[in-house]
C-alpha positions as CSV (number, residue, x, y, z in Angstrom):
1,X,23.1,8.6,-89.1
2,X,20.8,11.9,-88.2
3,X,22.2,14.4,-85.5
4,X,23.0,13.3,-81.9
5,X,20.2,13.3,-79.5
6,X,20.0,14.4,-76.0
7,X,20.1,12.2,-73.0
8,X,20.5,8.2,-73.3
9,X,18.5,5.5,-74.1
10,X,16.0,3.5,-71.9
11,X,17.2,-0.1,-71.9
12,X,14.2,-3.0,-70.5
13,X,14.5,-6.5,-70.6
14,X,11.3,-8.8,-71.4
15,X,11.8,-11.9,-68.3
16,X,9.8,-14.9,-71.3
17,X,10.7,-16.6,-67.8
18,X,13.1,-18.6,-69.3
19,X,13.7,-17.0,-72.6
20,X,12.0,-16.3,-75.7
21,X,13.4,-19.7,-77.4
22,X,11.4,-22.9,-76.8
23,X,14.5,-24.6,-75.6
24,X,15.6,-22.2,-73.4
25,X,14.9,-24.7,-70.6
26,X,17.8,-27.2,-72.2
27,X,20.8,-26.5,-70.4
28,X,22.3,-27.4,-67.2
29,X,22.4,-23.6,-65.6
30,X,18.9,-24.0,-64.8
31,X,17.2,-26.8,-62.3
32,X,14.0,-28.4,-63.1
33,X,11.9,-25.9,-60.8
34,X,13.3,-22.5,-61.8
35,X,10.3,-21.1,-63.4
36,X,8.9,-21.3,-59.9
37,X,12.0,-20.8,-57.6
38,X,12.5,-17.7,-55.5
39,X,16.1,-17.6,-56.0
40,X,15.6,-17.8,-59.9
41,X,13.9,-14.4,-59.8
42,X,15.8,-12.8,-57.1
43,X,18.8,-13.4,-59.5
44,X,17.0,-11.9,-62.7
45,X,16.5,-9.1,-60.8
46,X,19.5,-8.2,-59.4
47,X,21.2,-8.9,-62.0
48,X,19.0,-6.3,-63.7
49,X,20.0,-3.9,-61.8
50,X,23.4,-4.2,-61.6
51,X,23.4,-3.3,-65.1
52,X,21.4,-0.3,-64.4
53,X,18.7,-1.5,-66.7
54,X,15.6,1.3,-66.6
55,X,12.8,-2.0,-66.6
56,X,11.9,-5.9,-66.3
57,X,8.9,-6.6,-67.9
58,X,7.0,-9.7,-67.3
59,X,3.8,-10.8,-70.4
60,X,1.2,-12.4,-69.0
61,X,-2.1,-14.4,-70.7
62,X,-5.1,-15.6,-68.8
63,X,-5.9,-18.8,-71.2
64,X,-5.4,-21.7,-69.9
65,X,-4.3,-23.1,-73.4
66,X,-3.2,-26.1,-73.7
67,X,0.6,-27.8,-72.6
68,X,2.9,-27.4,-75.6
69,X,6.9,-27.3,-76.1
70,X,7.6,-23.8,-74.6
71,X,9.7,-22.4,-72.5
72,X,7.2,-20.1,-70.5
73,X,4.4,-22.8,-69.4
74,X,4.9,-22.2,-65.7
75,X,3.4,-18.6,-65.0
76,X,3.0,-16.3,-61.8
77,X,0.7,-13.3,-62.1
78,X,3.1,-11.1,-62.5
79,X,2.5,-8.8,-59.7
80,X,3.2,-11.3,-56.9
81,X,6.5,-12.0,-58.8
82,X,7.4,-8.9,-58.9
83,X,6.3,-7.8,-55.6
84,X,8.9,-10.7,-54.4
85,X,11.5,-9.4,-57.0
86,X,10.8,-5.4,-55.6
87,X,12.4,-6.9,-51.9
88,X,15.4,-8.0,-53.4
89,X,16.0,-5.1,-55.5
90,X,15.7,-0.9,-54.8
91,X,15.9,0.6,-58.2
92,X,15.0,-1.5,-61.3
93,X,11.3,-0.9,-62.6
94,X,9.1,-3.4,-62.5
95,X,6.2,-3.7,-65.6
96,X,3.2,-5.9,-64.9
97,X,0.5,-7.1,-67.9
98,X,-2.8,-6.8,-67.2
99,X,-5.8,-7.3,-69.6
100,X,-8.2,-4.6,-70.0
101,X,-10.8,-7.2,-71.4
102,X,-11.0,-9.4,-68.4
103,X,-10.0,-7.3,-65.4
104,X,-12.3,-4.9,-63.3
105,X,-10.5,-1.6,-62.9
106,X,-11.6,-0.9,-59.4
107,X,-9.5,-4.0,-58.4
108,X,-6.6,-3.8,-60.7
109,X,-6.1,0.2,-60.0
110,X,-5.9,-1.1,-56.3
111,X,-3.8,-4.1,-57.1
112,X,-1.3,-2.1,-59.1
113,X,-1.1,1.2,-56.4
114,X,-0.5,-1.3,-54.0
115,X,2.6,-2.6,-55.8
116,X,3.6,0.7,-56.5
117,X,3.7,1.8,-53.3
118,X,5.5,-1.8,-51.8
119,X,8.5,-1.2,-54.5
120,X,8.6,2.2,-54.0
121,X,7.5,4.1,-56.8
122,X,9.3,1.4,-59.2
123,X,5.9,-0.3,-60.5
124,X,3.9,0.2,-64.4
125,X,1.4,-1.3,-66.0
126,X,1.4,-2.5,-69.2
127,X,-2.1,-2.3,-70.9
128,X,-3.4,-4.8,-73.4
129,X,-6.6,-6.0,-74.9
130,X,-7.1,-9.7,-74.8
131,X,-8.2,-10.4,-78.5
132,X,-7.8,-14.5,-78.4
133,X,-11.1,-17.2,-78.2
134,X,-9.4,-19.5,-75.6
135,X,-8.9,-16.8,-73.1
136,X,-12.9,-15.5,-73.6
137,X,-13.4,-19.4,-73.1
138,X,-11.7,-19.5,-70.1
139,X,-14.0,-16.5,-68.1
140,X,-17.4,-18.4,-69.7
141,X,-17.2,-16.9,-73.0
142,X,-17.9,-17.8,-76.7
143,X,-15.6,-15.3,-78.0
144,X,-13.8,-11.5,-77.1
145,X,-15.0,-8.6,-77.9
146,X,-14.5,-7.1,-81.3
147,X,-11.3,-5.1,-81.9
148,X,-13.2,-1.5,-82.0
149,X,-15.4,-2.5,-78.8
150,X,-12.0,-3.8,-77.1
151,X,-10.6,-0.8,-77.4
152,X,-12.8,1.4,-76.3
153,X,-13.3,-0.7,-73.5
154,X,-9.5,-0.5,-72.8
155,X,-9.7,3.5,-73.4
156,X,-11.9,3.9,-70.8
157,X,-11.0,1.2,-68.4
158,X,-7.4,3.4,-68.4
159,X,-9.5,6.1,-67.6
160,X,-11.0,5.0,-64.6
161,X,-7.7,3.4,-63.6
162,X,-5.9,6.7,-63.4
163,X,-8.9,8.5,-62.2
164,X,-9.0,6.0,-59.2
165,X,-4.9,6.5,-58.8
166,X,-5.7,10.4,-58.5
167,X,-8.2,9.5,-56.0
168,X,-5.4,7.9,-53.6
169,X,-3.6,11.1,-53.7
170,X,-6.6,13.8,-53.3
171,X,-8.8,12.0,-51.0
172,X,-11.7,12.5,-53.8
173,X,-13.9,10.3,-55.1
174,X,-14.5,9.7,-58.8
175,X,-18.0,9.3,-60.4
176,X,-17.8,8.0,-63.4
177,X,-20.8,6.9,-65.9
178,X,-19.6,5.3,-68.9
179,X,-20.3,2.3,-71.5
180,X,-18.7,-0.2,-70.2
181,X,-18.6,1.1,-66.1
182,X,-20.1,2.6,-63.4
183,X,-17.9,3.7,-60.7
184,X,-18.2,5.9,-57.7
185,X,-15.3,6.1,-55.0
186,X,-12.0,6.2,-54.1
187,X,-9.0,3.9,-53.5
188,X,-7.6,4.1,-49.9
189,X,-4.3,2.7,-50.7
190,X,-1.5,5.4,-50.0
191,X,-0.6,7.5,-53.2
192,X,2.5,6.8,-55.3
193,X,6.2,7.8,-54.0
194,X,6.1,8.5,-58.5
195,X,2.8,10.2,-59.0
196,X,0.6,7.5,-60.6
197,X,2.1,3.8,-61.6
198,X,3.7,4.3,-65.0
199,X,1.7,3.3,-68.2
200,X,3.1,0.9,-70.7
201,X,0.8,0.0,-73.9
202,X,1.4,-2.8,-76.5
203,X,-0.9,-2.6,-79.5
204,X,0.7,-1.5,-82.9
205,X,-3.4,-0.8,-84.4
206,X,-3.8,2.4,-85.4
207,X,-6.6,2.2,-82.7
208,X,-3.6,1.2,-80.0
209,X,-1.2,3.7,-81.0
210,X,-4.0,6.5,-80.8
211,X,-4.5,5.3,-77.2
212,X,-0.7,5.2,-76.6
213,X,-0.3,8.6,-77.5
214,X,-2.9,10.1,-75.3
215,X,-2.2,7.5,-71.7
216,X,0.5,6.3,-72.3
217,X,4.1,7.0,-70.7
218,X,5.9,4.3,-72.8
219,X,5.3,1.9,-75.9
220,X,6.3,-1.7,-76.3
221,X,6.7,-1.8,-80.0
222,X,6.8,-4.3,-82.9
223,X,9.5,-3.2,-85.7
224,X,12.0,-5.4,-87.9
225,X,12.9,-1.9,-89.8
226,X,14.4,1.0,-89.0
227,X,12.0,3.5,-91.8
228,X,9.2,1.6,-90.1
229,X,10.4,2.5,-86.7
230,X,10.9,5.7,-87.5
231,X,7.1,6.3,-89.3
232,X,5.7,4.5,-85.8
233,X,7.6,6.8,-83.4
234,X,6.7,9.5,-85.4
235,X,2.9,8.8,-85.1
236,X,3.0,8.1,-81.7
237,X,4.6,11.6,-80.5
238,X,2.2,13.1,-83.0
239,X,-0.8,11.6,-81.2
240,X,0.6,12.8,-77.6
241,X,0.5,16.0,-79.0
242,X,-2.7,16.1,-80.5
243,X,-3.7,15.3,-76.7
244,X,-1.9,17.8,-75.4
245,X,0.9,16.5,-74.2
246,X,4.8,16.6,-74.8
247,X,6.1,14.5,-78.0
248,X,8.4,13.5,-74.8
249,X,6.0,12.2,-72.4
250,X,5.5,8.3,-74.1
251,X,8.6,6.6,-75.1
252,X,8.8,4.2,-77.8
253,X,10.8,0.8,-76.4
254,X,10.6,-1.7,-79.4
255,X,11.6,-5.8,-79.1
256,X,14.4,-7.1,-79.8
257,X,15.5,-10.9,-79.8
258,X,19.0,-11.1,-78.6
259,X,21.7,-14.0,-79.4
260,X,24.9,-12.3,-78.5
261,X,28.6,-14.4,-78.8
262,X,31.9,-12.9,-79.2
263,X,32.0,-12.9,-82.6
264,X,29.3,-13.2,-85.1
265,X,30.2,-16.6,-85.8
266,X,29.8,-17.9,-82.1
267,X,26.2,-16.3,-81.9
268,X,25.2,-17.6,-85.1
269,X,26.3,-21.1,-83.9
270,X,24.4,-20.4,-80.3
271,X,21.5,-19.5,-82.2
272,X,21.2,-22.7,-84.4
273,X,22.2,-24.9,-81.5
274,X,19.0,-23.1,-79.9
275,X,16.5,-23.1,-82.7
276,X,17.7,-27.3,-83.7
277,X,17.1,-28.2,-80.1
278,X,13.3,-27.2,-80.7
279,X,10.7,-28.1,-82.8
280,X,11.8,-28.1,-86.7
281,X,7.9,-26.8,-86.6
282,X,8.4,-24.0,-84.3
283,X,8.8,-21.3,-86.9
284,X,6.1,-21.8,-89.4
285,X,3.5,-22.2,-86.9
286,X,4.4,-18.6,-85.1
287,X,4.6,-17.0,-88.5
288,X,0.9,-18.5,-89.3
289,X,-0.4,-17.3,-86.1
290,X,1.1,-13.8,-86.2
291,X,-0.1,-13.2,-90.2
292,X,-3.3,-15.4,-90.1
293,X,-2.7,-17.6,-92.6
294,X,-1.4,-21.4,-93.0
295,X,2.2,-20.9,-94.1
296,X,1.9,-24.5,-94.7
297,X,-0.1,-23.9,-97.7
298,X,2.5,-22.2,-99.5
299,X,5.2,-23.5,-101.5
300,X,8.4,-23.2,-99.7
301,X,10.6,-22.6,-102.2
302,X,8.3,-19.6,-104.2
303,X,8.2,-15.9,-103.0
304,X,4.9,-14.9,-100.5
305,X,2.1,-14.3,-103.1
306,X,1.4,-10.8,-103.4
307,X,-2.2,-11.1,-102.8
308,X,-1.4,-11.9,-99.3
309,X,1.3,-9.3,-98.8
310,X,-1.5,-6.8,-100.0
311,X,-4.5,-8.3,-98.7
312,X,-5.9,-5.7,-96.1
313,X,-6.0,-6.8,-92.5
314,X,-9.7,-8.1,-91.5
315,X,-10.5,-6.4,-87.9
316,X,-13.2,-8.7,-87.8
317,X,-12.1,-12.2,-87.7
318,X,-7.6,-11.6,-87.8
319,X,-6.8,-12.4,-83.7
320,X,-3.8,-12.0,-83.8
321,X,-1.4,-8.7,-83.4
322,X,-1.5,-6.3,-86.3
323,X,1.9,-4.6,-84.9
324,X,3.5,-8.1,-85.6
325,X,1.4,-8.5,-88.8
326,X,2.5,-5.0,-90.3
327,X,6.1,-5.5,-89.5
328,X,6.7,-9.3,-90.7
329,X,4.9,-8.1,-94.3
330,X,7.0,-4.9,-94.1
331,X,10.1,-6.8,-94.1
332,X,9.2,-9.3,-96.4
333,X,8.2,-6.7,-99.2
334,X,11.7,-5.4,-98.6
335,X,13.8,-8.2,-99.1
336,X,11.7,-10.3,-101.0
337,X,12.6,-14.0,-100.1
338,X,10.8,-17.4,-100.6
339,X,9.0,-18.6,-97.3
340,X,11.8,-21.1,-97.0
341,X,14.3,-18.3,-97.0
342,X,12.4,-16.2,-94.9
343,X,11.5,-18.9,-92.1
344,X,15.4,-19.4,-91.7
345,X,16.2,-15.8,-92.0
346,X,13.7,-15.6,-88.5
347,X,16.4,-17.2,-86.9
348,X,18.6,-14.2,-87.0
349,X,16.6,-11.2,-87.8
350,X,13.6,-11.9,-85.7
351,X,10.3,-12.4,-85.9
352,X,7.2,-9.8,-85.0
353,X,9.7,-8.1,-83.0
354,X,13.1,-7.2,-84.6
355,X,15.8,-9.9,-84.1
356,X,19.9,-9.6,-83.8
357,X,22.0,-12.1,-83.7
358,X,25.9,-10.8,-83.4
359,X,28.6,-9.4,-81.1
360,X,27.8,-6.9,-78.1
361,X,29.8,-4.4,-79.8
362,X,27.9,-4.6,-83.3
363,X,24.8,-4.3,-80.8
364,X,25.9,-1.1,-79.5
365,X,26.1,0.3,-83.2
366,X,22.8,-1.0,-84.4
367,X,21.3,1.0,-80.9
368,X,22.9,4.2,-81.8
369,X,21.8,4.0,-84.9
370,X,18.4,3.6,-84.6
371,X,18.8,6.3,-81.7
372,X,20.3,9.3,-83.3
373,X,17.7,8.0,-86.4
374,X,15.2,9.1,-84.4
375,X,13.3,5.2,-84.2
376,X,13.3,4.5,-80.9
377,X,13.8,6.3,-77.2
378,X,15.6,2.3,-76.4
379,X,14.9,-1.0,-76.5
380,X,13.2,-4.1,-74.3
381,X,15.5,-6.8,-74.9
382,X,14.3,-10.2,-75.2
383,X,17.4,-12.8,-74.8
384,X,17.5,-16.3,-76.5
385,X,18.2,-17.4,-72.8
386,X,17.6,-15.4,-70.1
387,X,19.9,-16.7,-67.4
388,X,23.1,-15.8,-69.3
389,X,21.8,-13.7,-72.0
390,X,21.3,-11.1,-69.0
391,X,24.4,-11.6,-67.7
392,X,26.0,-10.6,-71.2
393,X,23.5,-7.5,-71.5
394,X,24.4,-6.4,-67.7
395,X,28.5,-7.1,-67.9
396,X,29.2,-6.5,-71.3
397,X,26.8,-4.7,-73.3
398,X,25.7,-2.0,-70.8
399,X,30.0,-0.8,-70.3
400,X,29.6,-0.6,-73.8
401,X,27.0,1.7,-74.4
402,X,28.3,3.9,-71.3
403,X,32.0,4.2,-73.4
404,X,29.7,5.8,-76.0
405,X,27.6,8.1,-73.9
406,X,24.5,6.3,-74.8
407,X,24.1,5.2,-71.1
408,X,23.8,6.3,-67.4
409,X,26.9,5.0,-65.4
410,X,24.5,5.0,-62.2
411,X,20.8,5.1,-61.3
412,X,19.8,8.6,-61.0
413,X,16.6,8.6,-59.8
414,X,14.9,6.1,-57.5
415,X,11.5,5.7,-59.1
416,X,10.7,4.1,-62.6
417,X,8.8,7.3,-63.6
418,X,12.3,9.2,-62.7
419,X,14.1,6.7,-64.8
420,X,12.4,7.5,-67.6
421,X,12.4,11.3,-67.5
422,X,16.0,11.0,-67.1
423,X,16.5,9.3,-69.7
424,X,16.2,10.0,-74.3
425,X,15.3,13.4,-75.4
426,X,12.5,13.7,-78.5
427,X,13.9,15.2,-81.4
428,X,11.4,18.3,-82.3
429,X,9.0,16.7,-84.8
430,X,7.8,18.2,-87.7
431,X,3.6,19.1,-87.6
432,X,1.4,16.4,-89.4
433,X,0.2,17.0,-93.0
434,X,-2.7,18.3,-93.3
């Protein structure tokens, strides 16, 4: 372990609804209509917050898909859930996805201040592209956008979005001529109690951590290894400095799936019973999705062919997220196991996003490791189940991590932009190579 850092870590918690695990929905502490039931999220929240937790931070998609066997079906737009979470709660953050692809920055900068200023100062924005065919279907589309063009849409729809939120506060109004809009105004919703909404980002292209670096205040991150954590953080902080900002100023919050038990053995067991009660197909058809290839093709019991561990990504046609891409194949080049192995070993060490499966207390070490390594500034949780997974996180884990001095005792700030600056201090990075 590298030196001690400064401050604490950031600790957020992403609500799946139900929880990241297709059978989440199979046991008897949740009622048939919790996905939708006011009382359902008013307990999520508060139970957020009386851990402390920094952040709740609700996905979102706008394809109408197709039913399947998940846990997450039923869906709010997450600002009106979170607006209705904000009056039961007064200090836990509240993160909202919303596409850059298929939104109109006028309205969403106006949507999102308005949330911001109704939770008091406690609302961000997580910025995606939308890079899959059904959604483009579903707004009368053939297709999306290709990668680059996404992206630069998204650069410059974050543009005009914290233009207009500087608007609210000056009384100015914006003109702005660009590619993809044309904008002249201001908002007339009152500015933030936190400044501007805060900006989260969740792309792991080289593209998205460029634009992470130079908007964004935090990062939700794909990693399943700590030297890749580290090289990402790294390259992140370097790109807020290249735009003039502190290495300090974006935080790097990677995944991770939770199934904690009293001993290793009890969460091992909870995770089987979770992962049986789905479907035995579960597994392979996530991993094909998130490396764009049929895993079905391969022979179970032989090691991932090279030529696909080295084939380069194809920005073209691959839909999928290269974060999760570069981190499964990352792993796998490490440790090297036949797809049988390696779809089994997804039950316990995750998938994209980094997995742990263990005690609260072995938890606590693997956060201060990755802390004082340098990897992360803290971590957005993702439990099995979220109705006692959170419970565990806020009663056990979080007492924890305070014994260590890795966490606040108490909120310290009221705002989610005061959360974060309260929180992890960068280490001083070296200057890039020429």
């Amino acid at each position: 372990m590298s030196e001690r850092r400064d401050g604490h870590v950031i600790l957020g918690i992403n609500v799946l609804t139900l929880g990241y695990l297709p059978a989440a929905w199979q046991t008897d502490l949740l009622g048939i209509h919790s996905p939708t039931d006011a009382d359902y999220w008013r307990r999520i929240g508060a139970l957020a917050e009386r851990g402390t937790l920094d952040a709740i931070f609700l996905a979102d998609g706008a394809a109408l898909g197709n039913p399947s066997y998940d846990a997450n079906n039923s869906r709010f737009d997450p600002t009106v859930t979170w607006s209705h979470v904000a009056r039961a709660t007064s200090r836990v953050g509240l993160i909202a996805t919303a596409s850059t692809t298929f939104n109109d920055p006028f309205e969403l900068a106006e949507r999102l201040l308005s949330f911001d200023t109704v939770s008091g100062g406690r609302a961000a924005w997580n910025l995606v592209t939308s890079r899959d065919t059904p959604t483009a279907n579903n707004f009368g589309l053939d297709d999306v956008l290709a990668r680059g063009d996404r992206y630069q849409r998204g650069s410059e729809f974050a543009d005009v979005v914290i233009a207009l939120w500087e608007s609210a506060r000056t009384g100015t109004a914006i003109r702005h001529h660009g590619r993809f809009f044309d904008i002249e105004g201001r908002l007339h919703v009152p500015p933030s109690p936190q400044g501007r909404p805060v900006i989260f980002q969740a792309g792991g292209s080289p593209e998205g951590r460029a634009l992470a670096g130079r908007v964004a205040d935090g990062v939700f991150a794909a990693e399943l290894t700590k030297e890749g954590a580290i090289e990402h953080y790294r390259e992140v902080k370097q790109h807020a400095l290249a735009a003039g900002r502190s290495a300090d100023a974006v935080k790097i919050l990677p995944g991770l799936l939770l199934t904690l038990g009293s001993t290793e053995e009890e969460a091992r067991r909870r995770s089987d019973e979770l992962h049986d009660l789905g479907p035995a197909s579960y597994s392979a058809q996530w991993l094909s999705q998130s490396i764009g290839y049929d895993v079905s093709a391969l022979e179970l019991d032989e090691p991932f062919p090279a030529e696909l561990l080295e084939a380069p990504v194809d920005h073209a046609t691959f839909r999928g997220s290269i974060g999760f891409r570069q981190s499964i194949f990352e792993r796998i080049r490490q440790t090297r196991p036949t797809v049988r192995e390696y779809l089994r070993e997804t039950r316990y060490t995750g998938s994209g996003h980094g997995g742990f499966v263990g005690t609260p207390e072995q938890l606590v070490d693997r956060i201060e490791d990755w802390f004082h390594s340098g990897a992360i500034d803290g971590f957005n949780l993702q439990p099995d189940r979220l109705i006692d997974g959170l419970e565990v996180i806020a009663d056990e884990l979080v007492p924890l991590l305070r014994a260590r001095g890795l966490f606040r005792h108490d909120y310290e700030t009221d705002t989610l932009r005061g959360h974060l600056a309260a929180s992890s201090r960068t280490p001083a990075l070296a200057a890039s190579p020429a």
